[in-house]
């Protein structure tokens, strides 16, 4: 937290650096970097939970932002977490349901009556309510939906009818949509009089035609600066950014980033305005999507530290097993050269270097390619330029590494031919690595497979097999 | 672009899917997924450039959003890019300087007179102008600054005086700061009359005390909904989120994400309001920071496909060389067991499997740890819980893989002892991988080193050495 200070009025004791480790305090998982949630504060909450002191628990957390209360709940042991939720009862800030991790949410929701959840959802924006409901199991979701009043239920069910990770799920349904001929004066008067339909925070006024098709947007700051008689039609940005409710959230995030949007209109199949996506939801999508790529490249599915051990283990096991099966290909190549290795056992010591450098070089190009595909910098149209760049880079690096390794091997083993084999194999494998690091993700992407998920296994297998084959094959040809 | 449609009025021909590859068209690097920049459109622009037809070039790009013109410039060959910039002359949208990639920007800026750059900068928000200047070399920056008028120069130099990647660099200096006792009516009247000092887009009104310390914020939507006599003091959110101008941008992004902020006040050392950070800048920071981690883990520094080949090659070479040097440790371990391998050459074929599975398992844990550290989910306080989780997962996965591999080796080589050695080595290496995957990033982070940069090399070296050592060592003990 160095240098940042979010709450000038907070208790200065709360920020004292605490780095001692308390291995037996299973509750103490709050990052010590957070000024709102010091270890002392957490300890006081845990005390209140142990004493089952409802008033103390409620008053302690009453000042917390929902995001901080969510962090607190994530940090507590499961038993304490449930006790705290039960102590808070109806005082639990509904926003917390939106803020907590999926795994913690499941834990909490089971211990709150469905009516209370329904009650909480009506206080949330539709997009946040949908997000909470998405993660309930089917039975709970049905029960909660039944407990909602008809209006809210219909709105939420309509959002849920859009595909997962689509704009329709992200959108908030309450918005300000007004006709072109309204003046600034009418608009302000309307906003001042209307209390129910308008969202608490909004950034743009959407201008619609009589069939409710969006025809323009007016940023609030422009309304504020304009005199009362001017009409919305005169001051609006025409050709508003319009997002199809079925559009994938990654695509929506791309548009928000590229055009620096704060909010954008969402339309249904008939191009009628049905909702608005705001940038705060997009910030989360961007984090999720970049995270997904990192995780997928390493073969892990979920970033949360709160996921159950069994879920994590199973999912990682599958990845490791696939990798082990592909490693058999390398083992097969090596065993084909058993006689060669037996004649010159130094080969066994050197061959992993060739494979490993190939793996690293492939990984470099692959990572660039996977991200460039995700951010739309790489397409079929510039692949030739990028490929020639990657090939040049790979050849130059391969040549440099070959020179270094070749000379060292020559000197150490006093065998110029062995040095030459090492150099040649390294050069070949580095070039193959550069090529496969680019072509594998592009091929997967074309085949409709997420390149982040499958590229690592394929590229590593190629560079391992080629590395062992080139090195041992050349050795068999040249040295024996 | 499936499902999304940003500009309902565009020429429908522009979105036709075009997947043919034109290897000799060096200009055609515009992603074909972008509806604003079809191949046909790009070809027409290139024609205009070749004909040196200024009017045609200007009219073609006049309708493009700055972000699209930036994409177009990035896609052109360097010669065409410069020609286009020169054809556009003063018609070049200043925003483009902000939108293009750093390497392309350097290219463009060299071919624009410094006076024109200075002119362009005065039309940008201060934060965007600072961003453009940051990437000029010292001499050009000095010249451009001298060409600015005094007011703009002082504002920009003040921003540049804050550390790189700090809130001070991200902030916009124009903002609306008003005293507590002002009413909604006064505020609206002021905004309607004032034309120079107010930024074009803003989302919050900052309430300041007489010494210009921020004491509250009022979202614009709230001002719009409130009657004229109400004062800002009555309707403001107290305890506003206040960011220190020296705070690191990653920290700022963390706060924006956590608290769903749209804009936040930035204060100097005396806690006086000096600027405002808005969420559109934060969206870019979040993308950059997540990107940095992916790239650093793979040993590549920059995601841009426009970087020069020499820069890329040099930077990747260093990483590969470091990896090659560490790979010598494994080679040394293997060569110590030369006699063992010579007696049973199957060991040479199987040992890479053990090392590779360890590398993959280590990579899984390491990726989780690096991201958890970056997003502040992992700290010294919850390390014990996370470590026990990772150890359990590693042991379970290690046991599962050991069982599979042990039985397969036993059956294939008809040697139960060899199967046992394989199983034991795999189990050991998977557990070591889990531990080092967690402890290496945490140790680096504690030592003040970016864990994303150095973890991969260290973890891979550990799992390689331990893999070869455990497998060959056990084989030497048990089998021979």
GROMACS .gro file of C-alpha atoms in nm, chain A residues 130-433:
model
  304
  130UNK     CA    1  -2.757  -1.212  -1.260
  131UNK     CA    2  -2.392  -1.264  -1.169
  132UNK     CA    3  -2.491  -1.390  -0.824
  133UNK     CA    4  -2.760  -1.620  -0.964
  134UNK     CA    5  -2.530  -1.762  -1.232
  135UNK     CA    6  -2.325  -1.929  -0.967
  136UNK     CA    7  -2.605  -2.090  -0.769
  137UNK     CA    8  -2.697  -2.449  -0.843
  138UNK     CA    9  -3.014  -2.503  -1.048
  139UNK     CA   10  -3.238  -2.585  -0.756
  140UNK     CA   11  -3.136  -2.286  -0.542
  141UNK     CA   12  -3.163  -2.056  -0.842
  142UNK     CA   13  -3.518  -2.171  -0.910
  143UNK     CA   14  -3.616  -2.119  -0.547
  144UNK     CA   15  -3.466  -1.773  -0.533
  145UNK     CA   16  -3.628  -1.675  -0.862
  146UNK     CA   17  -3.967  -1.789  -0.728
  147UNK     CA   18  -3.920  -1.571  -0.421
  148UNK     CA   19  -3.867  -1.258  -0.637
  149UNK     CA   20  -4.157  -1.039  -0.738
  150UNK     CA   21  -4.274  -1.081  -1.096
  151UNK     CA   22  -4.105  -0.771  -1.244
  152UNK     CA   23  -3.762  -0.853  -1.109
  153UNK     CA   24  -3.801  -1.219  -1.199
  154UNK     CA   25  -3.886  -1.147  -1.561
  155UNK     CA   26  -3.596  -0.903  -1.597
  156UNK     CA   27  -3.346  -1.144  -1.448
  157UNK     CA   28  -3.476  -1.445  -1.640
  158UNK     CA   29  -3.447  -1.248  -1.961
  159UNK     CA   30  -3.083  -1.169  -1.887
  160UNK     CA   31  -3.018  -1.532  -1.796
  161UNK     CA   32  -3.162  -1.636  -2.132
  162UNK     CA   33  -2.857  -1.488  -2.307
  163UNK     CA   34  -2.550  -1.710  -2.346
  164UNK     CA   35  -2.298  -1.726  -2.061
  165UNK     CA   36  -2.020  -1.464  -2.096
  166UNK     CA   37  -2.232  -1.258  -2.335
  167UNK     CA   38  -2.314  -0.887  -2.326
  168UNK     CA   39  -2.670  -0.983  -2.226
  169UNK     CA   40  -2.541  -1.124  -1.899
  170UNK     CA   41  -2.320  -0.823  -1.829
  171UNK     CA   42  -2.578  -0.559  -1.901
  172UNK     CA   43  -2.770  -0.353  -1.651
  173UNK     CA   44  -3.136  -0.318  -1.753
  174UNK     CA   45  -3.218   0.010  -1.581
  175UNK     CA   46  -3.108   0.300  -1.797
  176UNK     CA   47  -3.209   0.646  -1.911
  177UNK     CA   48  -3.349   0.639  -2.267
  178UNK     CA   49  -3.517   0.956  -2.397
  179UNK     CA   50  -3.651   1.083  -2.730
  180UNK     CA   51  -3.449   1.311  -2.959
  181UNK     CA   52  -3.679   1.611  -2.926
  182UNK     CA   53  -3.651   1.638  -2.547
  183UNK     CA   54  -3.461   1.941  -2.422
  184UNK     CA   55  -3.196   1.958  -2.154
  185UNK     CA   56  -3.454   2.126  -1.930
  186UNK     CA   57  -3.709   1.846  -1.976
  187UNK     CA   58  -3.441   1.588  -1.920
  188UNK     CA   59  -3.323   1.740  -1.592
  189UNK     CA   60  -3.680   1.787  -1.470
  190UNK     CA   61  -3.759   1.426  -1.556
  191UNK     CA   62  -3.452   1.295  -1.378
  192UNK     CA   63  -3.538   1.503  -1.072
  193UNK     CA   64  -3.894   1.374  -1.056
  194UNK     CA   65  -3.837   1.010  -1.144
  195UNK     CA   66  -3.728   0.795  -0.855
  196UNK     CA   67  -3.785   0.431  -0.937
  197UNK     CA   68  -3.679   0.345  -1.290
  198UNK     CA   69  -3.347   0.526  -1.298
  199UNK     CA   70  -3.025   0.347  -1.201
  200UNK     CA   71  -2.828   0.496  -0.913
  201UNK     CA   72  -2.521   0.563  -1.126
  202UNK     CA   73  -2.525   0.630  -1.498
  203UNK     CA   74  -2.289   0.807  -1.734
  204UNK     CA   75  -2.472   0.849  -2.063
  205UNK     CA   76  -2.824   0.933  -2.171
  206UNK     CA   77  -2.935   0.714  -2.458
  207UNK     CA   78  -3.141   0.879  -2.727
  208UNK     CA   79  -3.396   0.644  -2.886
  209UNK     CA   80  -3.642   0.664  -3.174
  210UNK     CA   81  -4.011   0.580  -3.122
  211UNK     CA   82  -3.941   0.208  -3.177
  212UNK     CA   83  -3.680   0.221  -2.901
  213UNK     CA   84  -3.383   0.185  -3.137
  214UNK     CA   85  -3.078   0.376  -3.009
  215UNK     CA   86  -2.992   0.670  -3.235
  216UNK     CA   87  -2.738   0.858  -3.022
  217UNK     CA   88  -2.576   0.907  -2.683
  218UNK     CA   89  -2.517   1.215  -2.472
  219UNK     CA   90  -2.254   1.201  -2.196
  220UNK     CA   91  -2.389   1.343  -1.868
  221UNK     CA   92  -2.112   1.600  -1.850
  222UNK     CA   93  -2.238   1.745  -2.179
  223UNK     CA   94  -2.596   1.768  -2.049
  224UNK     CA   95  -2.470   1.953  -1.743
  225UNK     CA   96  -2.287   2.209  -1.952
  226UNK     CA   97  -2.570   2.279  -2.195
  227UNK     CA   98  -2.849   2.534  -2.161
  228UNK     CA   99  -3.205   2.419  -2.096
  229UNK     CA  100  -3.362   2.483  -2.441
  230UNK     CA  101  -3.115   2.269  -2.639
  231UNK     CA  102  -3.258   1.931  -2.750
  232UNK     CA  103  -3.085   1.598  -2.699
  233UNK     CA  104  -3.094   1.546  -3.075
  234UNK     CA  105  -2.885   1.858  -3.130
  235UNK     CA  106  -2.614   1.761  -2.883
  236UNK     CA  107  -2.597   1.381  -2.912
  237UNK     CA  108  -2.315   1.173  -3.060
  238UNK     CA  109  -2.472   1.002  -3.359
  239UNK     CA  110  -2.379   0.645  -3.455
  240UNK     CA  111  -2.355   0.531  -3.094
  241UNK     CA  112  -2.149   0.224  -3.008
  242UNK     CA  113  -2.413  -0.044  -3.006
  243UNK     CA  114  -2.345  -0.391  -2.870
  244UNK     CA  115  -2.541  -0.701  -2.965
  245UNK     CA  116  -2.675  -0.870  -2.651
  246UNK     CA  117  -2.542  -1.201  -2.784
  247UNK     CA  118  -2.186  -1.067  -2.831
  248UNK     CA  119  -1.910  -1.242  -2.638
  249UNK     CA  120  -1.782  -1.047  -2.339
  250UNK     CA  121  -1.425  -1.067  -2.470
  251UNK     CA  122  -1.537  -0.888  -2.786
  252UNK     CA  123  -1.722  -0.627  -2.579
  253UNK     CA  124  -1.411  -0.570  -2.367
  254UNK     CA  125  -1.205  -0.525  -2.683
  255UNK     CA  126  -1.439  -0.249  -2.804
  256UNK     CA  127  -1.447  -0.076  -2.465
  257UNK     CA  128  -1.068  -0.074  -2.447
  258UNK     CA  129  -1.014   0.034  -2.803
  259UNK     CA  130  -1.265   0.319  -2.799
  260UNK     CA  131  -1.223   0.415  -2.432
  261UNK     CA  132  -1.594   0.368  -2.361
  262UNK     CA  133  -1.754   0.428  -2.022
  263UNK     CA  134  -2.090   0.279  -2.109
  264UNK     CA  135  -2.252   0.141  -2.424
  265UNK     CA  136  -2.603   0.053  -2.536
  266UNK     CA  137  -2.698  -0.314  -2.572
  267UNK     CA  138  -2.960  -0.413  -2.830
  268UNK     CA  139  -3.162  -0.728  -2.894
  269UNK     CA  140  -3.209  -0.908  -3.226
  270UNK     CA  141  -3.449  -0.638  -3.342
  271UNK     CA  142  -3.191  -0.371  -3.257
  272UNK     CA  143  -3.407  -0.241  -2.976
  273UNK     CA  144  -3.233  -0.099  -2.670
  274UNK     CA  145  -3.249  -0.355  -2.389
  275UNK     CA  146  -2.967  -0.259  -2.154
  276UNK     CA  147  -2.638  -0.088  -2.091
  277UNK     CA  148  -2.291  -0.229  -2.026
  278UNK     CA  149  -2.072  -0.012  -1.804
  279UNK     CA  150  -1.696  -0.003  -1.782
  280UNK     CA  151  -1.676  -0.136  -1.424
  281UNK     CA  152  -1.803  -0.473  -1.545
  282UNK     CA  153  -1.558  -0.459  -1.832
  283UNK     CA  154  -1.263  -0.405  -1.599
  284UNK     CA  155  -1.344  -0.741  -1.446
  285UNK     CA  156  -1.383  -0.907  -1.784
  286UNK     CA  157  -1.040  -0.780  -1.893
  287UNK     CA  158  -0.878  -0.912  -1.577
  288UNK     CA  159  -1.056  -1.245  -1.618
  289UNK     CA  160  -0.962  -1.286  -1.983
  290UNK     CA  161  -0.592  -1.205  -1.938
  291UNK     CA  162  -0.590  -1.432  -1.633
  292UNK     CA  163  -0.755  -1.712  -1.829
  293UNK     CA  164  -0.473  -1.704  -2.084
  294UNK     CA  165  -0.196  -1.716  -1.824
  295UNK     CA  166  -0.369  -1.997  -1.641
  296UNK     CA  167  -0.454  -2.194  -1.954
  297UNK     CA  168  -0.095  -2.175  -2.079
  298UNK     CA  169   0.018  -2.333  -1.753
  299UNK     CA  170  -0.263  -2.588  -1.744
  300UNK     CA  171  -0.450  -2.457  -1.442
  301UNK     CA  172  -0.812  -2.356  -1.460
  302UNK     CA  173  -0.898  -2.125  -1.178
  303UNK     CA  174  -0.700  -1.852  -1.008
  304UNK     CA  175  -0.892  -1.852  -0.684
  305UNK     CA  176  -0.703  -1.958  -0.375
  306UNK     CA  177  -1.035  -2.060  -0.219
  307UNK     CA  178  -1.118  -2.341  -0.459
  308UNK     CA  179  -1.147  -2.687  -0.302
  309UNK     CA  180  -0.839  -2.908  -0.307
  310UNK     CA  181  -1.021  -3.189  -0.485
  311UNK     CA  182  -1.135  -2.964  -0.772
  312UNK     CA  183  -0.784  -2.828  -0.819
  313UNK     CA  184  -0.618  -3.165  -0.797
  314UNK     CA  185  -0.844  -3.331  -1.050
  315UNK     CA  186  -0.814  -3.049  -1.299
  316UNK     CA  187  -0.436  -3.025  -1.274
  317UNK     CA  188  -0.399  -3.404  -1.287
  318UNK     CA  189  -0.562  -3.421  -1.629
  319UNK     CA  190  -0.311  -3.168  -1.764
  320UNK     CA  191  -0.013  -3.351  -1.613
  321UNK     CA  192  -0.138  -3.683  -1.747
  322UNK     CA  193  -0.171  -3.545  -2.098
  323UNK     CA  194   0.180  -3.408  -2.072
  324UNK     CA  195   0.311  -3.743  -1.951
  325UNK     CA  196   0.149  -3.923  -2.241
  326UNK     CA  197   0.305  -3.686  -2.493
  327UNK     CA  198   0.643  -3.724  -2.317
  328UNK     CA  199   0.632  -4.090  -2.421
  329UNK     CA  200   0.700  -3.970  -2.776
  330UNK     CA  201   1.037  -3.829  -2.665
  331UNK     CA  202   1.113  -4.144  -2.467
  332UNK     CA  203   1.044  -4.347  -2.780
  333UNK     CA  204   1.283  -4.134  -2.988
  334UNK     CA  205   1.555  -4.165  -2.726
  335UNK     CA  206   1.515  -4.539  -2.689
  336UNK     CA  207   1.555  -4.576  -3.067
  337UNK     CA  208   1.906  -4.439  -3.019
  338UNK     CA  209   1.987  -4.665  -2.721
  339UNK     CA  210   2.293  -4.813  -2.894
  340UNK     CA  211   2.426  -4.467  -2.981
  341UNK     CA  212   2.393  -4.349  -2.620
  342UNK     CA  213   2.558  -4.662  -2.490
  343UNK     CA  214   2.860  -4.592  -2.713
  344UNK     CA  215   2.887  -4.231  -2.600
  345UNK     CA  216   2.712  -4.165  -2.271
  346UNK     CA  217   2.792  -3.792  -2.286
  347UNK     CA  218   2.502  -3.769  -2.532
  348UNK     CA  219   2.259  -3.854  -2.252
  349UNK     CA  220   2.388  -3.562  -2.049
  350UNK     CA  221   2.375  -3.312  -2.335
  351UNK     CA  222   2.045  -3.402  -2.502
  352UNK     CA  223   1.819  -3.244  -2.237
  353UNK     CA  224   1.989  -2.909  -2.303
  354UNK     CA  225   1.884  -2.919  -2.669
  355UNK     CA  226   1.527  -3.012  -2.580
  356UNK     CA  227   1.504  -2.755  -2.304
  357UNK     CA  228   1.632  -2.462  -2.512
  358UNK     CA  229   1.385  -2.557  -2.784
  359UNK     CA  230   1.108  -2.564  -2.527
  360UNK     CA  231   1.200  -2.220  -2.398
  361UNK     CA  232   1.232  -2.065  -2.742
  362UNK     CA  233   0.900  -2.218  -2.848
  363UNK     CA  234   0.739  -2.089  -2.532
  364UNK     CA  235   0.856  -1.734  -2.607
  365UNK     CA  236   0.706  -1.724  -2.955
  366UNK     CA  237   0.395  -1.911  -2.843
  367UNK     CA  238   0.322  -1.666  -2.563
  368UNK     CA  239   0.353  -1.371  -2.799
  369UNK     CA  240   0.127  -1.548  -3.051
  370UNK     CA  241  -0.140  -1.646  -2.798
  371UNK     CA  242  -0.166  -1.292  -2.663
  372UNK     CA  243  -0.151  -1.134  -3.007
  373UNK     CA  244  -0.440  -1.357  -3.114
  374UNK     CA  245  -0.636  -1.269  -2.801
  375UNK     CA  246  -0.584  -0.896  -2.852
  376UNK     CA  247  -0.647  -0.922  -3.228
  377UNK     CA  248  -0.299  -0.801  -3.320
  378UNK     CA  249  -0.233  -1.120  -3.514
  379UNK     CA  250  -0.452  -1.238  -3.800
  380UNK     CA  251  -0.424  -1.430  -4.123
  381UNK     CA  252  -0.333  -1.105  -4.294
  382UNK     CA  253  -0.015  -1.023  -4.107
  383UNK     CA  254   0.096  -1.378  -4.039
  384UNK     CA  255   0.359  -1.364  -4.315
  385UNK     CA  256   0.526  -1.058  -4.174
  386UNK     CA  257   0.517  -1.194  -3.819
  387UNK     CA  258   0.640  -1.534  -3.934
  388UNK     CA  259   0.937  -1.388  -4.114
  389UNK     CA  260   1.015  -1.186  -3.803
  390UNK     CA  261   0.992  -1.492  -3.578
  391UNK     CA  262   1.202  -1.701  -3.817
  392UNK     CA  263   1.473  -1.435  -3.833
  393UNK     CA  264   1.475  -1.400  -3.456
  394UNK     CA  265   1.482  -1.777  -3.407
  395UNK     CA  266   1.765  -1.821  -3.659
  396UNK     CA  267   1.976  -1.546  -3.506
  397UNK     CA  268   1.921  -1.672  -3.152
  398UNK     CA  269   1.972  -2.032  -3.261
  399UNK     CA  270   2.299  -1.938  -3.427
  400UNK     CA  271   2.419  -1.749  -3.121
  401UNK     CA  272   2.332  -2.029  -2.879
  402UNK     CA  273   2.476  -2.288  -3.117
  403UNK     CA  274   2.806  -2.101  -3.126
  404UNK     CA  275   2.830  -2.073  -2.747
  405UNK     CA  276   2.722  -2.430  -2.676
  406UNK     CA  277   2.923  -2.578  -2.965
  407UNK     CA  278   3.248  -2.421  -2.851
  408UNK     CA  279   3.192  -2.512  -2.484
  409UNK     CA  280   3.110  -2.874  -2.570
  410UNK     CA  281   3.412  -2.894  -2.802
  411UNK     CA  282   3.643  -2.765  -2.527
  412UNK     CA  283   3.494  -2.964  -2.237
  413UNK     CA  284   3.474  -3.296  -2.422
  414UNK     CA  285   3.778  -3.227  -2.642
  415UNK     CA  286   3.567  -3.338  -2.935
  416UNK     CA  287   3.505  -3.088  -3.218
  417UNK     CA  288   3.256  -3.320  -3.390
  418UNK     CA  289   3.046  -3.346  -3.074
  419UNK     CA  290   3.054  -2.966  -3.054
  420UNK     CA  291   2.937  -2.947  -3.414
  421UNK     CA  292   2.650  -3.189  -3.351
  422UNK     CA  293   2.545  -2.989  -3.046
  423UNK     CA  294   2.553  -2.664  -3.244
  424UNK     CA  295   2.361  -2.801  -3.541
  425UNK     CA  296   2.094  -2.963  -3.324
  426UNK     CA  297   2.045  -2.642  -3.124
  427UNK     CA  298   2.010  -2.434  -3.439
  428UNK     CA  299   1.757  -2.673  -3.592
  429UNK     CA  300   1.551  -2.697  -3.274
  430UNK     CA  301   1.544  -2.322  -3.213
  431UNK     CA  302   1.412  -2.259  -3.565
  432UNK     CA  303   1.153  -2.537  -3.532
  433UNK     CA  304   1.056  -2.388  -3.196
   0.00000   0.00000   0.00000
